[in-house]
PDB file of C-alpha atoms in Angstrom:
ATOM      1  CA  UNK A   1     -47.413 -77.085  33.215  1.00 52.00           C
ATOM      2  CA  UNK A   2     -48.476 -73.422  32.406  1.00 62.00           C
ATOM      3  CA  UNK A   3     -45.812 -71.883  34.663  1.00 62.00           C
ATOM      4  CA  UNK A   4     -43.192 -73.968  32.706  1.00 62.00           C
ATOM      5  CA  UNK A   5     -44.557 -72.022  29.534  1.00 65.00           C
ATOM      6  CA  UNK A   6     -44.386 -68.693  31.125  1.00 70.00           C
ATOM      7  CA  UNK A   7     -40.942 -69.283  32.437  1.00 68.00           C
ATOM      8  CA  UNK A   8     -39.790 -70.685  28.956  1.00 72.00           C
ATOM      9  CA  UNK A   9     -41.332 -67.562  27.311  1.00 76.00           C
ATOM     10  CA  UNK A  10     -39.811 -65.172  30.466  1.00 73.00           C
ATOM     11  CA  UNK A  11     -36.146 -66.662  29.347  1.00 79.00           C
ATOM     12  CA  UNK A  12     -36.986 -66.070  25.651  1.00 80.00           C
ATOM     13  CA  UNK A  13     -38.018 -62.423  26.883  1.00 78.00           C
ATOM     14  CA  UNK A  14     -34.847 -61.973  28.458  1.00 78.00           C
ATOM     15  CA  UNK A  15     -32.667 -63.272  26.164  1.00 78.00           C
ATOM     16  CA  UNK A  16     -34.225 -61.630  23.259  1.00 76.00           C
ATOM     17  CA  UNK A  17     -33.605 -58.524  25.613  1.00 76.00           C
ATOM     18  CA  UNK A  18     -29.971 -59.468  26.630  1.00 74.00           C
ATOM     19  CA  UNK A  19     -28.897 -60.139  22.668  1.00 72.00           C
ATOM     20  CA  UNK A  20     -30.532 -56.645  21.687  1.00 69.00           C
ATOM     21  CA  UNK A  21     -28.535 -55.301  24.627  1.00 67.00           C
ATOM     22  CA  UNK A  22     -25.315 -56.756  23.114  1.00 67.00           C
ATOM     23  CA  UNK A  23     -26.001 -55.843  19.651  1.00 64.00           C
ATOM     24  CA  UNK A  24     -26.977 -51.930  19.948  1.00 63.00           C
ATOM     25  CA  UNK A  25     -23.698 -52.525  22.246  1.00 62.00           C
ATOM     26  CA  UNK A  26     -21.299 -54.002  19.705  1.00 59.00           C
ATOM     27  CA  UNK A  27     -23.083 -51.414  16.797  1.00 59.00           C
ATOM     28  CA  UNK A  28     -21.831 -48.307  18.814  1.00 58.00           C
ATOM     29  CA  UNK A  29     -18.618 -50.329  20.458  1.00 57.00           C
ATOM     30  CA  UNK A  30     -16.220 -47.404  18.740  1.00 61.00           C
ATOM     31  CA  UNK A  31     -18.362 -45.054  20.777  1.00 67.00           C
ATOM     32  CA  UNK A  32     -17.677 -46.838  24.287  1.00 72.00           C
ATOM     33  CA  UNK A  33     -14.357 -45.410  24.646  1.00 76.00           C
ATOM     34  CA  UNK A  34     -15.696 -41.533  23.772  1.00 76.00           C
ATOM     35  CA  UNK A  35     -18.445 -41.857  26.288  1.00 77.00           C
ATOM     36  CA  UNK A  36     -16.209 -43.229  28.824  1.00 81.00           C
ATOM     37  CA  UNK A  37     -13.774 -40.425  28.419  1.00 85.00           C
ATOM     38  CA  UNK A  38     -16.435 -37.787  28.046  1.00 83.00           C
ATOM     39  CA  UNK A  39     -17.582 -38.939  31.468  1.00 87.00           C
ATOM     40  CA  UNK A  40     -14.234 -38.962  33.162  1.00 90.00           C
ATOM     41  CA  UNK A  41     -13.520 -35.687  31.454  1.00 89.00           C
ATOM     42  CA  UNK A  42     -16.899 -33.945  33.107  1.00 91.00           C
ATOM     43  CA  UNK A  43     -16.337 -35.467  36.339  1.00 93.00           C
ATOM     44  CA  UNK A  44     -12.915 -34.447  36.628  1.00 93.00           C
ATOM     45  CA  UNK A  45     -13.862 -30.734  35.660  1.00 92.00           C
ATOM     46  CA  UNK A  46     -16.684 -31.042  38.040  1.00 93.00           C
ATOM     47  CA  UNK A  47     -14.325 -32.410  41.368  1.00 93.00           C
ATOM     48  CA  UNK A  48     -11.526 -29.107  40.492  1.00 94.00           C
ATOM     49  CA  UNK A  49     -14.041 -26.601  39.771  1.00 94.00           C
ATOM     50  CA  UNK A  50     -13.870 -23.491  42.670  1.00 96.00           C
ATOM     51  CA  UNK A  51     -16.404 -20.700  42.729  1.00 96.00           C
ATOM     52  CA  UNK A  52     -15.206 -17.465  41.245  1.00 97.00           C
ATOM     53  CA  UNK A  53     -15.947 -15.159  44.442  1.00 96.00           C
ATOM     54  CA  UNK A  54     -13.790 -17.402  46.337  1.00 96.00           C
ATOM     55  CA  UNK A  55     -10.785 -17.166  44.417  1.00 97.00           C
ATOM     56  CA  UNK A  56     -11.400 -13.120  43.627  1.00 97.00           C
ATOM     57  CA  UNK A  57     -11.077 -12.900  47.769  1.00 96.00           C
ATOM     58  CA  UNK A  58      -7.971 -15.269  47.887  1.00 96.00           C
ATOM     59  CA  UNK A  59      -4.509 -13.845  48.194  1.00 96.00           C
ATOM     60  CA  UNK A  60      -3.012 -16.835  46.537  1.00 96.00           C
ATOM     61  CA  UNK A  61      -4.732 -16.036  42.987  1.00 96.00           C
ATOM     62  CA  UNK A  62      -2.455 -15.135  40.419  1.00 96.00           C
ATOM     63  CA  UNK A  63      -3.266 -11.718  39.592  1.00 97.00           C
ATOM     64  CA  UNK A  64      -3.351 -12.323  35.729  1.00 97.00           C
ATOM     65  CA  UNK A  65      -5.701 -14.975  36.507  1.00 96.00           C
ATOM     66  CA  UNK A  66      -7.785 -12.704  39.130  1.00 97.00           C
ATOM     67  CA  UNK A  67      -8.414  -9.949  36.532  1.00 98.00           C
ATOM     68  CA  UNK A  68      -9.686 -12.526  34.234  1.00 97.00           C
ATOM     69  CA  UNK A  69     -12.420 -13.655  36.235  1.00 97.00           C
ATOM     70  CA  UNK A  70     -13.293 -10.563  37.469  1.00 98.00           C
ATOM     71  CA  UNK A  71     -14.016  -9.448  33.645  1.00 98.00           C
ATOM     72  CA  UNK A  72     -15.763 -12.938  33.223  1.00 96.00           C
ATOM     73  CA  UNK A  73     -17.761 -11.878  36.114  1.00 96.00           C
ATOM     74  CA  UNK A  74     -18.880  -8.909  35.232  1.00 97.00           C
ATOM     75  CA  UNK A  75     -19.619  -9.843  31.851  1.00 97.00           C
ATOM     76  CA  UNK A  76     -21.959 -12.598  32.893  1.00 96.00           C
ATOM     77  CA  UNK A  77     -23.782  -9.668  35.580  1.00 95.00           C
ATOM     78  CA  UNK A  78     -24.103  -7.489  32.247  1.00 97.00           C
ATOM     79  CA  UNK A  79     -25.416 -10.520  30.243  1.00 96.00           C
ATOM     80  CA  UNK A  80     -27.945 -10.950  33.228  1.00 95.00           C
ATOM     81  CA  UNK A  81     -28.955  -7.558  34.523  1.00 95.00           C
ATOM     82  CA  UNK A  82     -29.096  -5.973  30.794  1.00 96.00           C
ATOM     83  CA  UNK A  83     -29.879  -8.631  28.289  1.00 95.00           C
ATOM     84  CA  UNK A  84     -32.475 -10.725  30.672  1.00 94.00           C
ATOM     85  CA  UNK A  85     -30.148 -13.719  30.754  1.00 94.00           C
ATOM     86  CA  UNK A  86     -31.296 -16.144  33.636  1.00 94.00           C
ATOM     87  CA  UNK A  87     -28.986 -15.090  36.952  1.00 92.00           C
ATOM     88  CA  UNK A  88     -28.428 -18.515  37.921  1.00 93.00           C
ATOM     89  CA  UNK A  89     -24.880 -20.806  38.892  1.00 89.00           C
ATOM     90  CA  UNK A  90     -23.853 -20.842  35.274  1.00 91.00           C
ATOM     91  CA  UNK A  91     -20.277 -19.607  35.114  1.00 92.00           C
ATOM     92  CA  UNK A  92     -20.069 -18.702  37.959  1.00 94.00           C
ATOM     93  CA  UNK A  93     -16.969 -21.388  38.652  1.00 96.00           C
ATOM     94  CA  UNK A  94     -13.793 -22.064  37.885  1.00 95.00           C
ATOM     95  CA  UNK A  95     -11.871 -24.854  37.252  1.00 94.00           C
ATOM     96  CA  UNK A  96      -7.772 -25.382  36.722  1.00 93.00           C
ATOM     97  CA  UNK A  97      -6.801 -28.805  35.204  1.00 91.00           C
ATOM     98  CA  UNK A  98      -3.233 -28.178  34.711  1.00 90.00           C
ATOM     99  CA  UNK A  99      -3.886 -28.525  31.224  1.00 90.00           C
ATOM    100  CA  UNK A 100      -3.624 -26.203  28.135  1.00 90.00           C
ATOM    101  CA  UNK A 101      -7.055 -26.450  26.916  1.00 88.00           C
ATOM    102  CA  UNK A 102     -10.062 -27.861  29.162  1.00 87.00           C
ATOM    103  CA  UNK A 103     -11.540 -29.666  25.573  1.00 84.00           C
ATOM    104  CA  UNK A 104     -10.523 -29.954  22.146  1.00 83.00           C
ATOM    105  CA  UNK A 105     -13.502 -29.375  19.669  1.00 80.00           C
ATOM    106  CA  UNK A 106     -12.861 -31.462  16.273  1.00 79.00           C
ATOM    107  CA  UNK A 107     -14.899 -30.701  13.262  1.00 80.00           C
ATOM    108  CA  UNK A 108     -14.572 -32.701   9.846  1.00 83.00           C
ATOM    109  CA  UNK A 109     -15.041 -32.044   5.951  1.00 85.00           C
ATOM    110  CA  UNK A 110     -14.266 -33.466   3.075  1.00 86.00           C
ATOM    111  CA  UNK A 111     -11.379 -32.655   1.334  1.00 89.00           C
ATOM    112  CA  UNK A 112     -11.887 -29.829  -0.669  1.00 89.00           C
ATOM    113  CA  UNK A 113     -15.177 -28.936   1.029  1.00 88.00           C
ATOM    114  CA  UNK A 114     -16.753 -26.349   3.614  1.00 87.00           C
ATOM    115  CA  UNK A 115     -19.509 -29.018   4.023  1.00 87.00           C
ATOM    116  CA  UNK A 116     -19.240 -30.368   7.544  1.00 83.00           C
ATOM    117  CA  UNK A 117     -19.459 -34.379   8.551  1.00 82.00           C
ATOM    118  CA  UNK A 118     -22.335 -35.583   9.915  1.00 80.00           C
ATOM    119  CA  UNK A 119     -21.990 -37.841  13.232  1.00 75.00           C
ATOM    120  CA  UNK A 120     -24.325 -39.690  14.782  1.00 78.00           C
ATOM    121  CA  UNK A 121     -23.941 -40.363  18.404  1.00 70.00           C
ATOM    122  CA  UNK A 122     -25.925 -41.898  21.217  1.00 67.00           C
ATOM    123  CA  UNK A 123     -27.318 -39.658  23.203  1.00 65.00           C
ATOM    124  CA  UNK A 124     -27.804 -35.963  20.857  1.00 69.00           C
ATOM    125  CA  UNK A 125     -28.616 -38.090  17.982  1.00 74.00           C
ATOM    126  CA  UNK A 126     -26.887 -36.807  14.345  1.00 77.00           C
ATOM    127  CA  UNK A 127     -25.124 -33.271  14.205  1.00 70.00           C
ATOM    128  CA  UNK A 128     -23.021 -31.569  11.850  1.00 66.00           C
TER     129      UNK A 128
END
C-alpha cells in the first residue's frame, strides 16, 4: 500500500512539474520563435565562418575584402600587444553569409522619448 502512495505522489510530482513546464512555456511562447531563430542564426554563422590567415594567403580573396581583414587584423594585434587585451581566437574569423548585414540590432522608445524599452528575455534577464 505505501508504494501506491509514493507512486500517486511521484505522478503528482511530475505533473505538477510537466504543467509548470507548459506554463513558463506558453508565458514566453512569443519568445519561442526569437530563440529559435537566434539559434539558427549563430549556428549558421558558426558552419561559414573561415579563419582570417587563411583567406589573407588565398588567391581567390577579393582584394577589397583582403585589405579589410588585414586592417581588422592588425587592429585586434594592437588591441592585444598594446592595450593588454587577452590574445585569444576572438576575431580572428571570418564569416560571408551572402547577406547585407550579419544581424540587425533593434532598439525601441516611446514616441517622443530618448528613454529606451525595457525587454525582458529568458536567458540575460531585462535590458534596455
Amino acid at each position: 500500500m505505501r508504494w501506491r502512495h509514493r507512486a500517486a505522489r511521484l505522478r503528482r510530482a511530475a505533473a505538477l512539474l510537466l504543467a509548470a513546464g507548459v506554463a513558463t512555456g506558453l508565458a514566453g511562447c512569443g519568445q519561442i520563435g526569437y530563440y529559435g531563430q537566434a539559434v539558427g542564426g549563430h549556428l549558421e554563422l558558426m558552419r561559414a565562418r573561415v579563419p582570417i590567415d587563411e583567406l589573407l594567403r588565398a588567391p581567390a580573396t577579393d582584394p577589397d575584402l583582403r585589405r579589410r581583414l588585414a586592417e581588422a587584423q592588425a587592429i585586434r594585434d594592437f588591441a592585444s600587444r598594446e592595450l593588454g587585451l587577452p590574445d585569444n581566437g576572438s576575431y580572428r574569423s571570418y564569416a560571408d553569409l551572402d547577406r547585407r548585414y550579419v544581424v540587425w540590432n533593434v532598439f525601441a522608445a516611446p514616441e517622443l522619448s530618448l528613454q529606451a524599452k525595457d525587454w525582458c528575455l529568458l536567458v540575460v534577464g531585462c535590458v534596455k
